[in-house]
GROMACS .gro file of N, CA and C in nm:
model
  414
    1MET      N    1  28.424   5.549  -0.893
    1MET     CA    2  28.547   5.536  -0.961
    1MET      C    3  28.646   5.454  -0.885
    2THR      N    4  28.627   5.430  -0.763
    2THR     CA    5  28.701   5.337  -0.683
    2THR      C    6  28.696   5.198  -0.736
    3ALA      N    7  28.570   5.159  -0.773
    3ALA     CA    8  28.542   5.025  -0.827
    3ALA      C    9  28.622   5.013  -0.959
    4LEU      N   10  28.622   5.109  -1.040
    4LEU     CA   11  28.694   5.101  -1.162
    4LEU      C   12  28.850   5.088  -1.136
    5ARG      N   13  28.897   5.164  -1.049
    5ARG     CA   14  29.037   5.163  -1.006
    5ARG      C   15  29.079   5.031  -0.952
    6GLU      N   16  28.987   4.973  -0.883
    6GLU     CA   17  29.014   4.834  -0.814
    6GLU      C   18  28.988   4.713  -0.905
    7GLY      N   19  28.932   4.748  -1.020
    7GLY     CA   20  28.900   4.638  -1.112
    7GLY      C   21  28.772   4.554  -1.086
    8THR      N   22  28.686   4.610  -0.990
    8THR     CA   23  28.571   4.535  -0.963
    8THR      C   24  28.456   4.572  -1.063
    9VAL      N   25  28.468   4.675  -1.137
    9VAL     CA   26  28.378   4.705  -1.256
    9VAL      C   27  28.470   4.736  -1.377
   10ASP      N   28  28.413   4.710  -1.503
   10ASP     CA   29  28.493   4.737  -1.614
   10ASP      C   30  28.452   4.872  -1.683
   11ALA      N   31  28.345   4.932  -1.636
   11ALA     CA   32  28.302   5.049  -1.707
   11ALA      C   33  28.210   5.132  -1.608
   12LEU      N   34  28.195   5.264  -1.647
   12LEU     CA   35  28.105   5.346  -1.572
   12LEU      C   36  28.042   5.449  -1.666
   13PHE      N   37  27.922   5.492  -1.623
   13PHE     CA   38  27.865   5.610  -1.679
   13PHE      C   39  27.898   5.733  -1.596
   14TRP      N   40  27.937   5.837  -1.666
   14TRP     CA   41  27.972   5.955  -1.596
   14TRP      C   42  27.914   6.074  -1.656
   15SER      N   43  27.871   6.166  -1.573
   15SER     CA   44  27.805   6.290  -1.621
   15SER      C   45  27.856   6.402  -1.523
   16GLY      N   46  27.922   6.502  -1.583
   16GLY     CA   47  27.980   6.615  -1.504
   16GLY      C   48  28.049   6.711  -1.588
   17GLY      N   49  28.090   6.819  -1.523
   17GLY     CA   50  28.168   6.916  -1.583
   17GLY      C   51  28.301   6.867  -1.635
   18VAL      N   52  28.364   6.933  -1.727
   18VAL     CA   53  28.489   6.890  -1.779
   18VAL      C   54  28.589   6.997  -1.746
   19PRO      N   55  28.694   6.965  -1.675
   19PRO     CA   56  28.730   6.838  -1.623
   19PRO      C   57  28.666   6.810  -1.492
   20THR      N   58  28.636   6.689  -1.458
   20THR     CA   59  28.598   6.645  -1.328
   20THR      C   60  28.725   6.590  -1.257
   21PRO      N   61  28.763   6.657  -1.148
   21PRO     CA   62  28.889   6.626  -1.085
   21PRO      C   63  28.909   6.486  -1.052
   22ALA      N   64  28.815   6.414  -0.999
   22ALA     CA   65  28.822   6.270  -0.971
   22ALA      C   66  28.855   6.189  -1.091
   23LEU      N   67  28.781   6.222  -1.201
   23LEU     CA   68  28.815   6.146  -1.330
   23LEU      C   69  28.946   6.180  -1.379
   24ALA      N   70  28.987   6.311  -1.375
   24ALA     CA   71  29.114   6.346  -1.426
   24ALA      C   72  29.220   6.264  -1.344
   25ALA      N   73  29.205   6.253  -1.215
   25ALA     CA   74  29.306   6.187  -1.130
   25ALA      C   75  29.305   6.036  -1.168
   26LEU      N   76  29.192   5.978  -1.192
   26LEU     CA   77  29.183   5.836  -1.237
   26LEU      C   78  29.248   5.822  -1.379
   27ALA      N   79  29.232   5.912  -1.473
   27ALA     CA   80  29.295   5.907  -1.594
   27ALA      C   81  29.443   5.913  -1.587
   28ARG      N   82  29.498   5.971  -1.486
   28ARG     CA   83  29.647   5.974  -1.458
   28ARG      C   84  29.697   5.838  -1.414
   29GLU      N   85  29.612   5.762  -1.351
   29GLU     CA   86  29.650   5.627  -1.295
   29GLU      C   87  29.618   5.509  -1.392
   30LEU      N   88  29.512   5.521  -1.465
   30LEU     CA   89  29.474   5.411  -1.566
   30LEU      C   90  29.442   5.466  -1.704
   31PRO      N   91  29.475   5.388  -1.808
   31PRO     CA   92  29.439   5.424  -1.936
   31PRO      C   93  29.282   5.411  -1.943
   32LEU      N   94  29.220   5.519  -1.982
   32LEU     CA   95  29.078   5.515  -1.999
   32LEU      C   96  29.038   5.534  -2.136
   33ARG      N   97  28.928   5.464  -2.174
   33ARG     CA   98  28.881   5.469  -2.306
   33ARG      C   99  28.732   5.534  -2.301
   34PHE      N  100  28.715   5.642  -2.372
   34PHE     CA  101  28.588   5.708  -2.379
   34PHE      C  102  28.516   5.678  -2.508
   35LEU      N  103  28.395   5.629  -2.492
   35LEU     CA  104  28.317   5.583  -2.605
   35LEU      C  105  28.232   5.691  -2.666
   36PRO      N  106  28.241   5.712  -2.796
   36PRO     CA  107  28.158   5.819  -2.856
   36PRO      C  108  28.013   5.794  -2.841
   37LEU      N  109  27.937   5.887  -2.790
   37LEU     CA  110  27.795   5.873  -2.770
   37LEU      C  111  27.709   5.978  -2.851
   38ASP      N  112  27.778   6.059  -2.921
   38ASP     CA  113  27.709   6.167  -2.991
   38ASP      C  114  27.605   6.130  -3.097
   39ALA      N  115  27.624   6.005  -3.149
   39ALA     CA  116  27.514   5.952  -3.239
   39ALA      C  117  27.377   5.937  -3.174
   40TYR      N  118  27.379   5.924  -3.039
   40TYR     CA  119  27.254   5.915  -2.967
   40TYR      C  120  27.178   6.036  -2.937
   41VAL      N  121  27.241   6.154  -2.963
   41VAL     CA  122  27.173   6.283  -2.938
   41VAL      C  123  27.053   6.291  -3.012
   42GLY      N  124  27.054   6.267  -3.147
   42GLY     CA  125  26.929   6.280  -3.228
   42GLY      C  126  26.809   6.205  -3.165
   43PRO      N  127  26.816   6.076  -3.142
   43PRO     CA  128  26.706   6.005  -3.082
   43PRO      C  129  26.666   6.059  -2.945
   44LEU      N  130  26.765   6.100  -2.867
   44LEU     CA  131  26.731   6.153  -2.736
   44LEU      C  132  26.654   6.280  -2.751
   45ARG      N  133  26.703   6.368  -2.844
   45ARG     CA  134  26.626   6.491  -2.866
   45ARG      C  135  26.480   6.472  -2.921
   46ALA      N  136  26.473   6.376  -3.005
   46ALA     CA  137  26.340   6.339  -3.062
   46ALA      C  138  26.244   6.293  -2.957
   47ARG      N  139  26.301   6.226  -2.865
   47ARG     CA  140  26.204   6.177  -2.753
   47ARG      C  141  26.182   6.267  -2.639
   48TYR      N  142  26.289   6.333  -2.603
   48TYR     CA  143  26.282   6.419  -2.482
   48TYR      C  144  26.299   6.569  -2.503
   49ALA      N  145  26.291   6.611  -2.630
   49ALA     CA  146  26.310   6.752  -2.662
   49ALA      C  147  26.448   6.798  -2.651
   50PRO      N  148  26.486   6.927  -2.669
   50PRO     CA  149  26.624   6.968  -2.686
   50PRO      C  150  26.705   6.977  -2.555
   51VAL      N  151  26.678   6.886  -2.461
   51VAL     CA  152  26.757   6.885  -2.337
   51VAL      C  153  26.901   6.843  -2.362
   52TYR      N  154  26.910   6.749  -2.458
   52TYR     CA  155  27.044   6.695  -2.490
   52TYR      C  156  27.100   6.756  -2.612
   53THR      N  157  27.237   6.772  -2.604
   53THR     CA  158  27.311   6.831  -2.711
   53THR      C  159  27.439   6.759  -2.744
   54ALA      N  160  27.488   6.760  -2.856
   54ALA     CA  161  27.617   6.692  -2.885
   54ALA      C  162  27.726   6.791  -2.843
   55VAL      N  163  27.819   6.738  -2.768
   55VAL     CA  164  27.935   6.807  -2.722
   55VAL      C  165  28.057   6.720  -2.741
   56THR      N  166  28.180   6.784  -2.727
   56THR     CA  167  28.299   6.724  -2.751
   56THR      C  168  28.395   6.727  -2.630
   57LEU      N  169  28.443   6.610  -2.596
   57LEU     CA  170  28.548   6.607  -2.496
   57LEU      C  171  28.684   6.640  -2.571
   58PRO      N  172  28.749   6.744  -2.538
   58PRO     CA  173  28.867   6.779  -2.619
   58PRO      C  174  28.982   6.696  -2.607
   59ALA      N  175  29.069   6.683  -2.702
   59ALA     CA  176  29.193   6.615  -2.687
   59ALA      C  177  29.273   6.680  -2.572
   60GLY      N  178  29.338   6.603  -2.494
   60GLY     CA  179  29.415   6.654  -2.388
   60GLY      C  180  29.352   6.626  -2.248
   61VAL      N  181  29.220   6.633  -2.254
   61VAL     CA  182  29.152   6.620  -2.121
   61VAL      C  183  29.146   6.465  -2.101
   62TYR      N  184  29.168   6.421  -1.977
   62TYR     CA  185  29.162   6.290  -1.938
   62TYR      C  186  29.269   6.195  -2.015
   63GLY      N  187  29.357   6.261  -2.064
   63GLY     CA  188  29.463   6.185  -2.150
   63GLY      C  189  29.418   6.153  -2.285
   64LEU      N  190  29.309   6.205  -2.337
   64LEU     CA  191  29.259   6.178  -2.473
   64LEU      C  192  29.360   6.231  -2.574
   65THR      N  193  29.386   6.154  -2.672
   65THR     CA  194  29.475   6.201  -2.780
   65THR      C  195  29.400   6.261  -2.890
   66GLU      N  196  29.275   6.223  -2.896
   66GLU     CA  197  29.178   6.290  -2.998
   66GLU      C  198  29.052   6.324  -2.935
   67PRO      N  199  28.974   6.423  -2.987
   67PRO     CA  200  28.853   6.461  -2.934
   67PRO      C  201  28.746   6.341  -2.941
   68VAL      N  202  28.656   6.330  -2.845
   68VAL     CA  203  28.546   6.232  -2.846
   68VAL      C  204  28.410   6.301  -2.838
   69GLY      N  205  28.329   6.275  -2.939
   69GLY     CA  206  28.187   6.323  -2.931
   69GLY      C  207  28.106   6.252  -2.828
   70THR      N  208  28.026   6.328  -2.753
   70THR     CA  209  27.946   6.268  -2.644
   70THR      C  210  27.814   6.346  -2.634
   71ILE      N  211  27.745   6.326  -2.518
   71ILE     CA  212  27.615   6.386  -2.501
   71ILE      C  213  27.633   6.481  -2.384
   72GLY      N  214  27.568   6.602  -2.407
   72GLY     CA  215  27.581   6.703  -2.305
   72GLY      C  216  27.436   6.752  -2.258
   73VAL      N  217  27.437   6.796  -2.146
   73VAL     CA  218  27.306   6.861  -2.100
   73VAL      C  219  27.347   6.989  -2.034
   74GLY      N  220  27.256   7.085  -2.028
   74GLY     CA  221  27.273   7.218  -1.968
   74GLY      C  222  27.288   7.205  -1.823
   75ASN      N  223  27.363   7.305  -1.776
   75ASN     CA  224  27.378   7.325  -1.628
   75ASN      C  225  27.305   7.459  -1.594
   76TYR      N  226  27.229   7.451  -1.488
   76TYR     CA  227  27.153   7.568  -1.438
   76TYR      C  228  27.207   7.620  -1.300
   77LEU      N  229  27.214   7.747  -1.292
   77LEU     CA  230  27.228   7.814  -1.168
   77LEU      C  231  27.096   7.847  -1.110
   78LEU      N  232  27.056   7.793  -1.000
   78LEU     CA  233  26.915   7.801  -0.956
   78LEU      C  234  26.911   7.894  -0.832
   79ALA      N  235  26.801   7.962  -0.817
   79ALA     CA  236  26.785   8.051  -0.697
   79ALA      C  237  26.644   8.033  -0.647
   80ARG      N  238  26.627   8.029  -0.515
   80ARG     CA  239  26.492   8.030  -0.467
   80ARG      C  240  26.409   8.157  -0.504
   81THR      N  241  26.275   8.137  -0.510
   81THR     CA  242  26.205   8.254  -0.556
   81THR      C  243  26.215   8.377  -0.451
   82ASP      N  244  26.245   8.339  -0.330
   82ASP     CA  245  26.248   8.447  -0.236
   82ASP      C  246  26.388   8.528  -0.240
   83VAL      N  247  26.480   8.483  -0.319
   83VAL     CA  248  26.614   8.561  -0.319
   83VAL      C  249  26.580   8.692  -0.387
   84GLN      N  250  26.638   8.803  -0.335
   84GLN     CA  251  26.603   8.934  -0.389
   84GLN      C  252  26.647   8.942  -0.534
   85GLU      N  253  26.572   9.015  -0.608
   85GLU     CA  254  26.594   9.028  -0.756
   85GLU      C  255  26.736   9.093  -0.778
   86GLY      N  256  26.770   9.191  -0.702
   86GLY     CA  257  26.903   9.257  -0.718
   86GLY      C  258  27.019   9.168  -0.687
   87VAL      N  259  26.997   9.080  -0.593
   87VAL     CA  260  27.108   8.986  -0.564
   87VAL      C  261  27.132   8.884  -0.685
   88VAL      N  262  27.024   8.838  -0.745
   88VAL     CA  263  27.046   8.750  -0.855
   88VAL      C  264  27.103   8.832  -0.981
   89ARG      N  265  27.056   8.946  -1.001
   89ARG     CA  266  27.103   9.027  -1.108
   89ARG      C  267  27.259   9.057  -1.093
   90ASP      N  268  27.296   9.097  -0.972
   90ASP     CA  269  27.430   9.127  -0.952
   90ASP      C  270  27.513   8.999  -0.956
   91LEU      N  271  27.465   8.890  -0.912
   91LEU     CA  272  27.545   8.758  -0.920
   91LEU      C  273  27.572   8.727  -1.073
   92LEU      N  274  27.467   8.741  -1.152
   92LEU     CA  275  27.493   8.717  -1.296
   92LEU      C  276  27.582   8.814  -1.355
   93ARG      N  277  27.585   8.937  -1.320
   93ARG     CA  278  27.677   9.041  -1.367
   93ARG      C  279  27.818   8.996  -1.346
   94VAL      N  280  27.837   8.958  -1.219
   94VAL     CA  281  27.972   8.919  -1.168
   94VAL      C  282  28.016   8.791  -1.251
   95LEU      N  283  27.918   8.702  -1.248
   95LEU     CA  284  27.952   8.568  -1.327
   95LEU      C  285  27.991   8.589  -1.472
   96PHE      N  286  27.909   8.672  -1.543
   96PHE     CA  287  27.940   8.689  -1.692
   96PHE      C  288  28.052   8.775  -1.705
   97ASP      N  289  28.081   8.875  -1.615
   97ASP     CA  290  28.200   8.959  -1.629
   97ASP      C  291  28.331   8.888  -1.608
   98ARG      N  292  28.319   8.783  -1.519
   98ARG     CA  293  28.445   8.726  -1.465
   98ARG      C  294  28.452   8.572  -1.496
   99TRP      N  295  28.368   8.528  -1.582
   99TRP     CA  296  28.363   8.379  -1.600
   99TRP      C  297  28.498   8.320  -1.656
  100ARG      N  298  28.576   8.398  -1.729
  100ARG     CA  299  28.692   8.347  -1.772
  100ARG      C  300  28.788   8.313  -1.654
  101ASP      N  301  28.794   8.399  -1.551
  101ASP     CA  302  28.870   8.368  -1.431
  101ASP      C  303  28.803   8.262  -1.337
  102LEU      N  304  28.671   8.268  -1.325
  102LEU     CA  305  28.612   8.177  -1.231
  102LEU      C  306  28.606   8.035  -1.287
  103LEU      N  307  28.603   8.023  -1.421
  103LEU     CA  308  28.593   7.883  -1.483
  103LEU      C  309  28.713   7.852  -1.564
  104ARG      N  310  28.826   7.898  -1.526
  104ARG     CA  311  28.951   7.886  -1.602
  104ARG      C  312  28.975   7.741  -1.635
  105GLU      N  313  28.954   7.642  -1.540
  105GLU     CA  314  28.992   7.506  -1.556
  105GLU      C  315  28.875   7.422  -1.614
  106VAL      N  316  28.752   7.487  -1.635
  106VAL     CA  317  28.641   7.410  -1.675
  106VAL      C  318  28.608   7.435  -1.826
  107THR      N  319  28.622   7.328  -1.910
  107THR     CA  320  28.599   7.355  -2.054
  107THR      C  321  28.450   7.385  -2.081
  108ALA      N  322  28.357   7.334  -2.005
  108ALA     CA  323  28.223   7.361  -2.022
  108ALA      C  324  28.191   7.508  -2.012
  109GLY      N  325  28.275   7.589  -1.934
  109GLY     CA  326  28.262   7.729  -1.923
  109GLY      C  327  28.292   7.801  -2.062
  110ALA      N  328  28.346   7.732  -2.152
  110ALA     CA  329  28.359   7.805  -2.271
  110ALA      C  330  28.237   7.850  -2.347
  111ARG      N  331  28.129   7.798  -2.310
  111ARG     CA  332  27.998   7.843  -2.363
  111ARG      C  333  27.922   7.928  -2.272
  112LEU      N  334  27.982   7.975  -2.161
  112LEU     CA  335  27.910   8.051  -2.062
  112LEU      C  336  27.900   8.196  -2.112
  113GLU      N  337  27.792   8.220  -2.179
  113GLU     CA  338  27.762   8.353  -2.235
  113GLU      C  339  27.616   8.373  -2.214
  114PRO      N  340  27.579   8.500  -2.193
  114PRO     CA  341  27.429   8.534  -2.180
  114PRO      C  342  27.343   8.470  -2.286
  115ARG      N  343  27.387   8.479  -2.417
  115ARG     CA  344  27.314   8.430  -2.522
  115ARG      C  345  27.281   8.280  -2.515
  116PHE      N  346  27.367   8.201  -2.454
  116PHE     CA  347  27.331   8.069  -2.429
  116PHE      C  348  27.267   8.039  -2.300
  117ALA      N  349  27.299   8.114  -2.194
  117ALA     CA  350  27.248   8.097  -2.064
  117ALA      C  351  27.104   8.131  -2.057
  118ILE      N  352  27.057   8.228  -2.140
  118ILE     CA  353  26.922   8.271  -2.128
  118ILE      C  354  26.821   8.161  -2.169
  119SER      N  355  26.869   8.053  -2.236
  119SER     CA  356  26.785   7.949  -2.288
  119SER      C  357  26.776   7.849  -2.182
  120THR      N  358  26.664   7.849  -2.107
  120THR     CA  359  26.648   7.759  -1.992
  120THR      C  360  26.534   7.652  -2.013
  121GLY      N  361  26.490   7.652  -2.129
  121GLY     CA  362  26.381   7.551  -2.164
  121GLY      C  363  26.252   7.579  -2.083
  122GLN      N  364  26.206   7.480  -2.003
  122GLN     CA  365  26.089   7.495  -1.922
  122GLN      C  366  26.112   7.543  -1.793
  123VAL      N  367  26.243   7.574  -1.754
  123VAL     CA  368  26.280   7.632  -1.633
  123VAL      C  369  26.264   7.780  -1.626
  124PRO      N  370  26.171   7.836  -1.551
  124PRO     CA  371  26.146   7.981  -1.554
  124PRO      C  372  26.258   8.056  -1.507
  125LEU      N  373  26.290   8.171  -1.565
  125LEU     CA  374  26.388   8.269  -1.509
  125LEU      C  375  26.348   8.333  -1.381
  126HIS      N  376  26.443   8.350  -1.294
  126HIS     CA  377  26.413   8.422  -1.173
  126HIS      C  378  26.392   8.569  -1.225
  127PRO      N  379  26.314   8.647  -1.166
  127PRO     CA  380  26.293   8.787  -1.207
  127PRO      C  381  26.432   8.870  -1.203
  128GLY      N  382  26.525   8.843  -1.118
  128GLY     CA  383  26.656   8.903  -1.126
  128GLY      C  384  26.734   8.866  -1.250
  129ALA      N  385  26.719   8.741  -1.292
  129ALA     CA  386  26.799   8.688  -1.408
  129ALA      C  387  26.727   8.761  -1.528
  130ALA      N  388  26.592   8.767  -1.534
  130ALA     CA  389  26.526   8.833  -1.647
  130ALA      C  390  26.573   8.982  -1.645
  131ALA      N  391  26.587   9.053  -1.531
  131ALA     CA  392  26.632   9.182  -1.529
  131ALA      C  393  26.778   9.194  -1.586
  132TYR      N  394  26.862   9.102  -1.541
  132TYR     CA  395  27.001   9.103  -1.594
  132TYR      C  396  27.005   9.081  -1.747
  133TYR      N  397  26.933   8.989  -1.802
  133TYR     CA  398  26.931   8.967  -1.939
  133TYR      C  399  26.872   9.082  -2.014
  134ARG      N  400  26.772   9.147  -1.964
  134ARG     CA  401  26.711   9.271  -2.030
  134ARG      C  402  26.827   9.378  -2.027
  135SER      N  403  26.907   9.391  -1.931
  135SER     CA  404  27.014   9.496  -1.920
  135SER      C  405  27.114   9.459  -2.041
  136VAL      N  406  27.140   9.340  -2.068
  136VAL     CA  407  27.236   9.294  -2.166
  136VAL      C  408  27.170   9.313  -2.303
  137TYR      N  409  27.059   9.274  -2.322
  137TYR     CA  410  26.989   9.267  -2.467
  137TYR      C  411  26.901   9.376  -2.487
  138GLY      N  412  26.861   9.458  -2.388
  138GLY     CA  413  26.772   9.563  -2.413
  138GLY      C  414  26.628   9.532  -2.395
   0.00000   0.00000   0.00000
């Protein structure tokens, strides 16, 4: 982002949670233009499976006056296989019970719900995560 600020590059690719503090700071210094990329989600999904989703950068973030459609990917909370099952289960319980407080400033957290988080594609669930989701869904 330093290169964009200094004018040595004209554009950048960025991937991260919304808002990303460094990008938000840059948007306060420079007028940024975000290009809509959501039209590429279909071809990406066709080639690479449902890893990619269409998401929207909301108006107001990064100085945007209107929402901008873009490409999103899931975020995963990973644990080593040797982490105790109860620790993972309890961590998820706290995370899902308190996500509104923990992720107050992160718009991506708006979809942090067990019904979405359980979908990990080819990433296997830790036994503690499976136990947590069973406690939520039966």
